[in-house]
Short mmCIF file of C-alpha atoms and ligand atoms in Angstrom, two decimals:
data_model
loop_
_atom_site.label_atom_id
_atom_site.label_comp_id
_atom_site.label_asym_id
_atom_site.label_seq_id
_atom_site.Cartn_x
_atom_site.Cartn_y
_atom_site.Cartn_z
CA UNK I 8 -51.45 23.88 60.09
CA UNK I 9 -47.98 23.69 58.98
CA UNK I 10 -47.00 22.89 55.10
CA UNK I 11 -44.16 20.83 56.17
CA UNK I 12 -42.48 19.14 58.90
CA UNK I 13 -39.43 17.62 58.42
CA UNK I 14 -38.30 15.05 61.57
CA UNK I 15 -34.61 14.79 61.95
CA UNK I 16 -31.67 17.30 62.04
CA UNK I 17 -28.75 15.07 59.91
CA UNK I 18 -27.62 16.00 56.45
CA UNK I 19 -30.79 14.74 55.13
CA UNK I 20 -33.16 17.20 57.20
CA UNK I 21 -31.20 20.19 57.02
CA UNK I 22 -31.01 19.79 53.10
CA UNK I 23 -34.87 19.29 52.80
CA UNK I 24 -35.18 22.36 55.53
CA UNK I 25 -32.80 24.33 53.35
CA UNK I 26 -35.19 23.35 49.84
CA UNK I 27 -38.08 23.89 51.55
CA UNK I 28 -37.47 27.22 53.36
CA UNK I 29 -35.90 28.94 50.33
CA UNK I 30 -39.52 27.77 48.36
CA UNK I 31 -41.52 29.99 50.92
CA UNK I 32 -42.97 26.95 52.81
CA UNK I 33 -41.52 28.05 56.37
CA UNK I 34 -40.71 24.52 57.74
CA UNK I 35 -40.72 23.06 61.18
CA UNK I 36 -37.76 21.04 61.85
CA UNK I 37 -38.33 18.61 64.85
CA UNK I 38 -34.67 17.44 66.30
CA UNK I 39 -35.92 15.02 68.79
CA UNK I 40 -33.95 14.92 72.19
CA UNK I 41 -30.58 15.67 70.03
CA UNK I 42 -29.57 17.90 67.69
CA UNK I 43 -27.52 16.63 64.82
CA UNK I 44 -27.49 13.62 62.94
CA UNK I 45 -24.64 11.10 62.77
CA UNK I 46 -21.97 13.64 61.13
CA UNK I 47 -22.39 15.55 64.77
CA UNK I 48 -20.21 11.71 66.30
CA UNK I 49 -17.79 12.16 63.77
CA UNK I 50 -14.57 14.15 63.38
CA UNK I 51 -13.22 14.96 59.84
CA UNK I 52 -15.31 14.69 56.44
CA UNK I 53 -12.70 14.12 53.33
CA UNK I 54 -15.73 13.15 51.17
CA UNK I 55 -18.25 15.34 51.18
CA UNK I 56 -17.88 18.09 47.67
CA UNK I 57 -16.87 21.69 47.91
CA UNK I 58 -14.56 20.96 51.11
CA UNK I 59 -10.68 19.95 49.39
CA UNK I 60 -9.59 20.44 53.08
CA UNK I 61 -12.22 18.14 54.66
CA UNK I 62 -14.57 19.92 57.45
CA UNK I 63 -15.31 18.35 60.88
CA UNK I 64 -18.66 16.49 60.89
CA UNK I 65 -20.04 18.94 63.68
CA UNK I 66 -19.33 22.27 61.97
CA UNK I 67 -20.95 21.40 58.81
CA UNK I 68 -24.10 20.35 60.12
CA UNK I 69 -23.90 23.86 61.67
CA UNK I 70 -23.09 25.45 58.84
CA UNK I 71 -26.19 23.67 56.90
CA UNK I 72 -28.44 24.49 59.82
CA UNK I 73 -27.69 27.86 60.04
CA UNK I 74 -28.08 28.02 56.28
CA UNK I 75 -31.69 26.62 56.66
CA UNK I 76 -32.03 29.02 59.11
CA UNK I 77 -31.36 31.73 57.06
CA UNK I 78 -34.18 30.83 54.55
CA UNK I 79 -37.01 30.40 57.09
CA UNK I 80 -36.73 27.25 58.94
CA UNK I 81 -37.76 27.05 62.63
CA UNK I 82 -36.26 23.89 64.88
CA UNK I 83 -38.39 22.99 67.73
CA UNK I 84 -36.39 20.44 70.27
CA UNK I 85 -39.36 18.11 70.06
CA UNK I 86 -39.65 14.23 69.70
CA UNK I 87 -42.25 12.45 67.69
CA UNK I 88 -44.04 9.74 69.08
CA UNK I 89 -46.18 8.97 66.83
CA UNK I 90 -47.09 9.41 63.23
CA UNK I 91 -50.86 9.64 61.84
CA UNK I 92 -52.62 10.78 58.67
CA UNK I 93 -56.63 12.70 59.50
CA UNK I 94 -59.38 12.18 57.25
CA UNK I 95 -58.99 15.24 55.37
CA UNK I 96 -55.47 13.74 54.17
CA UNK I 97 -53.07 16.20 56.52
CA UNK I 98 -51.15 14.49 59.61
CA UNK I 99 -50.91 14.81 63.32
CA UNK I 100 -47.70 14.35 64.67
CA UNK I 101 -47.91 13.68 68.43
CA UNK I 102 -44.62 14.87 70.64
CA UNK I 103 -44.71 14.64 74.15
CA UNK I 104 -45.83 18.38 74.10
CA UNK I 105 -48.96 18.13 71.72
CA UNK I 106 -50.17 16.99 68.60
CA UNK I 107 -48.40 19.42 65.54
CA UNK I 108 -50.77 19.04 62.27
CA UNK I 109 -49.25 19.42 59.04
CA UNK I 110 -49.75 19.33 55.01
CA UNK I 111 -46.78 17.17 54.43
CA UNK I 112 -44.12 15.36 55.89
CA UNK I 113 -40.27 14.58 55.23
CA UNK I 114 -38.54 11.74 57.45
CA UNK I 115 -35.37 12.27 58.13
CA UNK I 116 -34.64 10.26 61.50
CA UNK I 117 -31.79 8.61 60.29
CA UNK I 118 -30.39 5.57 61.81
CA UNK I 119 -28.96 4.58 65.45
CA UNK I 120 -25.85 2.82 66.28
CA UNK I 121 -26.42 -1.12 66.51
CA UNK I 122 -25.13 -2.86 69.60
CA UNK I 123 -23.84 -6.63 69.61
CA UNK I 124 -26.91 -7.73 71.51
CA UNK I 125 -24.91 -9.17 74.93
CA UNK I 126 -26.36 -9.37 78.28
CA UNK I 127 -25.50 -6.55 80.41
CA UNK I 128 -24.25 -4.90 77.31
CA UNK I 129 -26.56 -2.03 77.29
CA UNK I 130 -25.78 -1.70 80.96
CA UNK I 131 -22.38 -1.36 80.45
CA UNK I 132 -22.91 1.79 77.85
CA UNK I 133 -20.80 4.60 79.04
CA UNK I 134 -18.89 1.87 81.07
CA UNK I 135 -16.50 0.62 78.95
CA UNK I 136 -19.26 0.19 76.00
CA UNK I 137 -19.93 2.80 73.59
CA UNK I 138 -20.47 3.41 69.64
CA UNK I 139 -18.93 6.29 69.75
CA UNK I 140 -14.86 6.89 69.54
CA UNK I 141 -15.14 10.71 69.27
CA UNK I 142 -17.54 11.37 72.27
CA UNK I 143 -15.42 8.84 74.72
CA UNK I 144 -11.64 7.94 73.12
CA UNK I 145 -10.03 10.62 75.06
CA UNK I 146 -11.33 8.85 78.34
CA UNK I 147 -9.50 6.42 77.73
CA UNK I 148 -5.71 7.62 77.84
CA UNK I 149 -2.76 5.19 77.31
CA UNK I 150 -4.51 1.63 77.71
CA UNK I 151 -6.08 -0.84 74.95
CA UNK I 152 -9.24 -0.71 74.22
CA UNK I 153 -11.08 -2.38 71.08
CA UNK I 154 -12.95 -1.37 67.80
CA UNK I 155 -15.37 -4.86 66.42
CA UNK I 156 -16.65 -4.13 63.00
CA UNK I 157 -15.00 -4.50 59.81
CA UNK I 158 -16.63 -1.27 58.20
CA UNK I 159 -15.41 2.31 57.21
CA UNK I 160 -17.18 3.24 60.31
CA UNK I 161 -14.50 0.75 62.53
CA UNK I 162 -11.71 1.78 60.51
CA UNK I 163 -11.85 5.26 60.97
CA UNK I 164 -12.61 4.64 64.78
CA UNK I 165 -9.84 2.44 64.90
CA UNK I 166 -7.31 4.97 63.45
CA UNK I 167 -8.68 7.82 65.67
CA UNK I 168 -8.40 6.22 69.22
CA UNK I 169 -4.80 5.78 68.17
CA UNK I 170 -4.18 9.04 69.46
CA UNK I 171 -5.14 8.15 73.05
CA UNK I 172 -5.00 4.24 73.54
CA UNK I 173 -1.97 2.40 74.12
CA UNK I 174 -3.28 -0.35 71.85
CA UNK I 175 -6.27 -0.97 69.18
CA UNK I 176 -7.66 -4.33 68.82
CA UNK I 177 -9.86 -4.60 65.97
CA UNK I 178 -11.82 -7.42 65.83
CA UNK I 179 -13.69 -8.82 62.93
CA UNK I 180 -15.51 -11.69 62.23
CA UNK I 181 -14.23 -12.05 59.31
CA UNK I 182 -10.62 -12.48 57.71
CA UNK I 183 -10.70 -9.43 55.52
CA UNK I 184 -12.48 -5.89 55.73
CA UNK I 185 -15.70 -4.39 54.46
CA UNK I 186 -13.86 -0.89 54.14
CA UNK I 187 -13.14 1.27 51.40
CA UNK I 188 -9.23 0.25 50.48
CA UNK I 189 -8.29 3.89 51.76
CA UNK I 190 -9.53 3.76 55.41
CA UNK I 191 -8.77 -0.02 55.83
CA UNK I 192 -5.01 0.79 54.70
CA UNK I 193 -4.79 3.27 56.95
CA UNK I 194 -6.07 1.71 59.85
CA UNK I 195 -4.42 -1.33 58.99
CA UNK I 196 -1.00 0.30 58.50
CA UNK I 197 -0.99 1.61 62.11
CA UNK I 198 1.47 0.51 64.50
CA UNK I 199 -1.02 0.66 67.07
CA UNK I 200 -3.57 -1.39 65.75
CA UNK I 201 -3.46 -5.11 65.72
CA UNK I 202 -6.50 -6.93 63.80
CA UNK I 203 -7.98 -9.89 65.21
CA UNK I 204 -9.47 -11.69 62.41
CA UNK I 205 -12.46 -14.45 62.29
CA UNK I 206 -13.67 -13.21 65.91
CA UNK I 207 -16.57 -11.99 67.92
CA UNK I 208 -16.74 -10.55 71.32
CA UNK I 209 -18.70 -13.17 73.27
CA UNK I 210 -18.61 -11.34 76.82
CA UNK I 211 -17.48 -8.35 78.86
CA UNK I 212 -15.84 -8.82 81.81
CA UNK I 213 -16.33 -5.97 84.70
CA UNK I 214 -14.02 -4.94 87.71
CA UNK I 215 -15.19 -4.38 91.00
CA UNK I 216 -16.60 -1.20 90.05
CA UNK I 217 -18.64 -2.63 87.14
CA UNK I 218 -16.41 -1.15 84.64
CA UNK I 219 -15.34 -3.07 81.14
CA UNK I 220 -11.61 -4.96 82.05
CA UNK I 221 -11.87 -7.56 79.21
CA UNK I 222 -13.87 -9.17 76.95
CA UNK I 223 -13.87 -12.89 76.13
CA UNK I 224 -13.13 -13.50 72.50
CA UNK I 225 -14.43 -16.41 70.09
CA UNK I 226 -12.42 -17.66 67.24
CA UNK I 227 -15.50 -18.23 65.20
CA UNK I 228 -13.30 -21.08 62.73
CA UNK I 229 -11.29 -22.75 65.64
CA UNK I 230 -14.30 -21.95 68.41
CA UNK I 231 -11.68 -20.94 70.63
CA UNK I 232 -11.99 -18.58 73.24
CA UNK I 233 -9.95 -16.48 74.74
CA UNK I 234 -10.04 -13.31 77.30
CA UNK I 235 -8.67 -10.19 75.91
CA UNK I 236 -7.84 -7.36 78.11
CA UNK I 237 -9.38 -3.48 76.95
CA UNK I 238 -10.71 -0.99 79.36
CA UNK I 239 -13.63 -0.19 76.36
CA UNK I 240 -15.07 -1.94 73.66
CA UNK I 241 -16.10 0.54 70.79
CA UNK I 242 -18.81 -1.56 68.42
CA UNK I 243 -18.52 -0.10 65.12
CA UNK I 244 -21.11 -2.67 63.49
CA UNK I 245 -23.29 -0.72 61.12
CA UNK I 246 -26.44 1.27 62.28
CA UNK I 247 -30.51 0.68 62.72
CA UNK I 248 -32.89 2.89 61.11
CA UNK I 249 -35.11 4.97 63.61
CA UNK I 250 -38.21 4.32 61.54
CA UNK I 251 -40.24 2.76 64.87
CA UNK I 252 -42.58 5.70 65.35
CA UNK I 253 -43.65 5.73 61.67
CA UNK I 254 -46.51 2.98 62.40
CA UNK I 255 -48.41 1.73 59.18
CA UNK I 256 -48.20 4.58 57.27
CA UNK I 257 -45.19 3.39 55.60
CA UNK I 258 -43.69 -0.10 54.37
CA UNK I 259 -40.56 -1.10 56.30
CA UNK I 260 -38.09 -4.00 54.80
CA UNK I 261 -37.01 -6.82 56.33
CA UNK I 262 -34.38 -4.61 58.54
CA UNK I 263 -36.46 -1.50 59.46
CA UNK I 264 -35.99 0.84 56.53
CA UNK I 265 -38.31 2.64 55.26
CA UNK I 266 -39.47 1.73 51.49
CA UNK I 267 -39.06 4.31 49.10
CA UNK I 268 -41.39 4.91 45.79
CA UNK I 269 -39.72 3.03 42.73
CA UNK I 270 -38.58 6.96 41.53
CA UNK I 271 -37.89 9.14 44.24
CA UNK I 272 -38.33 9.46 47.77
CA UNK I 273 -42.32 8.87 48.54
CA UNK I 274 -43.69 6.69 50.72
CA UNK I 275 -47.10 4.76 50.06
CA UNK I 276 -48.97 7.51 52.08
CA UNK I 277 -49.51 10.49 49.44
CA UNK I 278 -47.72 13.77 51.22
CA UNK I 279 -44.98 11.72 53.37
CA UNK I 280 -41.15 11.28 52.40
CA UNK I 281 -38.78 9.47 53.66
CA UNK I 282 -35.01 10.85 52.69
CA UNK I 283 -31.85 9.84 54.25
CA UNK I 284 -30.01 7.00 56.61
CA UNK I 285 -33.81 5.70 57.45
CA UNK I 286 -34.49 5.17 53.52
CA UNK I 287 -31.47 4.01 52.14
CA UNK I 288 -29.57 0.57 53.38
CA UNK I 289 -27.16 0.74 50.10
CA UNK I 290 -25.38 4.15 50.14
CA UNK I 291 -25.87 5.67 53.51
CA UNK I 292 -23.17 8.81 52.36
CA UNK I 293 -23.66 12.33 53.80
CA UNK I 294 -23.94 13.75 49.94
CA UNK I 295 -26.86 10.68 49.34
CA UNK I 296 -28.51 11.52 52.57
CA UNK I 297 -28.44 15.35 51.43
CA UNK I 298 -29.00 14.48 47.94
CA UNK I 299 -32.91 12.52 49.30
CA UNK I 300 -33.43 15.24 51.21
CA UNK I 301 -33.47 17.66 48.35
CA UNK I 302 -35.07 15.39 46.32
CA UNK I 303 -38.10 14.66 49.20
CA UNK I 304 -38.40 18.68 49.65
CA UNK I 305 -39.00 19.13 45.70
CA UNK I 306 -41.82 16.30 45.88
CA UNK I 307 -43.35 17.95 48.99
CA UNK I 308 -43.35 21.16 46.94
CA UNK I 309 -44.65 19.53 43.90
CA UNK I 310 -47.48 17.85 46.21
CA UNK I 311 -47.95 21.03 47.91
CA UNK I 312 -48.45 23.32 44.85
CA UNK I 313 -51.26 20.35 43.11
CA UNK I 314 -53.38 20.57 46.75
CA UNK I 315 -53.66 24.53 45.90
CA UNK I 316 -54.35 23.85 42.31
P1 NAP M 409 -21.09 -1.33 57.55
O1 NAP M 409 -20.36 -0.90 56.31
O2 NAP M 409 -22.43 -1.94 57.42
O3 NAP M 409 -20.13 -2.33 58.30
C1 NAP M 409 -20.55 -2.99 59.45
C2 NAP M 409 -19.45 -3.95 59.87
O4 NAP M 409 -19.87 -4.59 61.07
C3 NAP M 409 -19.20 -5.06 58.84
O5 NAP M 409 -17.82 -5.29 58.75
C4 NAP M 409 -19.93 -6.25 59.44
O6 NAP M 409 -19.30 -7.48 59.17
C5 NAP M 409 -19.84 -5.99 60.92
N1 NAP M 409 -20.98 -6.54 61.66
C6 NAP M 409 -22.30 -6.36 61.42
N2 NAP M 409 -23.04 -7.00 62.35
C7 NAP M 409 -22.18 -7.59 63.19
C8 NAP M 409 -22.33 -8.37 64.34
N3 NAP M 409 -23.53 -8.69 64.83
N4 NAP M 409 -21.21 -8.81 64.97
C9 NAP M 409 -19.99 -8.49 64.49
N5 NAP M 409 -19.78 -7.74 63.40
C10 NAP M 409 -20.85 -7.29 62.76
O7 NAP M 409 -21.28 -0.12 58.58
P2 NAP M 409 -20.37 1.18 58.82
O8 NAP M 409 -18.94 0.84 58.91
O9 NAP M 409 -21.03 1.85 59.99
O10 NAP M 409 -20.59 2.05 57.53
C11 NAP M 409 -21.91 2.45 57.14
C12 NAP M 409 -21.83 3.35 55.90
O11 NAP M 409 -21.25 4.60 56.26
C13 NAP M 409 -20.99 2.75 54.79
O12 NAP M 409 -21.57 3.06 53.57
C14 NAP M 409 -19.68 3.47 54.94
O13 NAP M 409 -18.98 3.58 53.73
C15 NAP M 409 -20.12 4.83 55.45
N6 NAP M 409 -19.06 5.47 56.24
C16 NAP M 409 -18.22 6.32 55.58
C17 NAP M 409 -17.20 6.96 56.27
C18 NAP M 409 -16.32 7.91 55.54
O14 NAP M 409 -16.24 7.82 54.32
N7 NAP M 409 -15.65 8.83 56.22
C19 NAP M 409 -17.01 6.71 57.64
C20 NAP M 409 -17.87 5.81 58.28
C21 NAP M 409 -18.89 5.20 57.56
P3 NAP M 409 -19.24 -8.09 57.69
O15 NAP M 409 -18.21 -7.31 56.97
O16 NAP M 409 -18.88 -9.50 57.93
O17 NAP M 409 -20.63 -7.92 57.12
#
């Protein structure tokens, strides 16, 4: 029986591993297929404290797992299918290689990228699709490609596939960005990048070998369309919590996330948190994410510490 498994490997689970490890409780860690949360698709952090220089998003979630590491916490490569709580008030968590029964559980599954929802879209994923400018820009070297989203997240895609496109669309359905004024300056400021305002991508358009050529734009005010040519599309349009596996245990909202306790990071099963990109809709920072998963560690401790007494 463990005392705590915490599900997810983003800033969020390695914080609650590092809490909970240095309090003597020797937590599991479950990854899932993929190590890393979202920090591991990212390139440089300016924002999160202690790093004036900024750190790439891949070294510091090494740096925070090897620092939960050091205090006792064991990662098993394991996905959770699904989520229970026994009779005596302890859970099963059922992976594809057995059921794991522990005393408490943290949440930490963060959130996945959301897609625009077109036919023969998720087909096209690693054709000329992706949500991911880090793990496929430098494939595509010297033609124009295309960021949609008006976020921080399609900003800061936008500016970094200027160092391989020829040309950045960035289309948004809307006149004016949701960015922070920083990263939609810069992006915006680029030579490279051209907005397209008031638009959605309506269709991709494949060549004979089934990759992305061009997508056929909508002018959402005029209705308009028009075909745009990009070898890739990068969709940059916000995220979708991975809370599917947590069955009735918890209460989801209206758009998947998992409802937190009025102070703190419970859930409305006694002994489970939820901390992180799969909690919170409103910050969704890699200090917040850290900051719940700290916070969901104490409680477990807390909880913990009244089962013994
Ligand atoms: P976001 O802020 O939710 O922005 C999503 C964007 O996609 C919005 O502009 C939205 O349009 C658009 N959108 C949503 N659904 C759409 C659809 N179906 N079709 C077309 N467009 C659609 O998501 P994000 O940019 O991923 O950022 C998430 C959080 O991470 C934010 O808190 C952000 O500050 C943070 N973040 C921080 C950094 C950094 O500081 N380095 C980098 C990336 C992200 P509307 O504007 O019209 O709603």
């Amino acid at each position: 029986m463990e005392n705590v498994v915490i599900i997810g490997t983003g800033c969020a689970g390695w914080t609650a591993a590092i809490y909970t490890g240095r309090a003597n409780l020797s937590p599991l860690v479950l990854s899932g297929t993929q190590l890393g949360g979202q920090l591991t698709t990212t390139t440089e952090v300016e924002n999160f404290p202690g790093f004036p220089e900024g750190v790439m998003g891949p070294e510091l979630m090494n740096r925070m797992q090897k620092q939960a590491e050091k205090f006792g916490a064991r990662v098993e490569y394991k996905k959770v299918n699904e989520l229970s709580k026994n009779d005596d008030g302890t859970f099963s968590l059922a992976t594809d290689d057995g059921v794991i029964q522990s005393k408490t559980v943290i949440i930490a599954t963060g959130a996945a990228p959301r897609y625009l929802g077109l036919e023969n879209e998720m087909s096209l994923v690693g054709h000329g699709v992706t949500s991911c400018a880090t793990c496929d820009g430098a494939f595509y070297r010297d033609v124009p490609v295309a960021v949609v989203g008006g976020g921080d997240s399609a900003c800061e895609e936008a500016t970094f596939l200027t160092r391989f496109a020829s040309k950045v669309y960035l289309i948004h359905r809307r006149d004016e960005l949701r960015a922070s004024k920083i990263m939609a300056g810069r992006a915006l400021a680029h030579e490279k990048i051209e907005p397209i305002w008031d638009s959605g991508v309506v269709e991709y358009l494949t060549d004979d070998e089934g990759e992305v050529r061009a997508v056929t734009l909508k002018n959402l005010k005029s209705e308009k369309t028009s075909e745009l040519e990009v070898k890739c599309v990068f969709v940059a349009i916000g995220h979708v919590p991975n809370s599917q596996f947590v069955g009735d245990l918890v209460d989801l909202d209206e758009n998947g996330y998992i409802v937190q306790s009025a102070h703190g990071t419970g859930t409305k099963t006694p002994g489970l948190y939820a901390a992180g990109d799969v909690a919170d809709h409103v910050y969704r920072q890699a200090i917040t994410a850290s900051g719940q998963g700290c916070a969901a560690a104490i409680e477990a401790e807390r909880y913990l510490a009244d089962l013994e007494d």
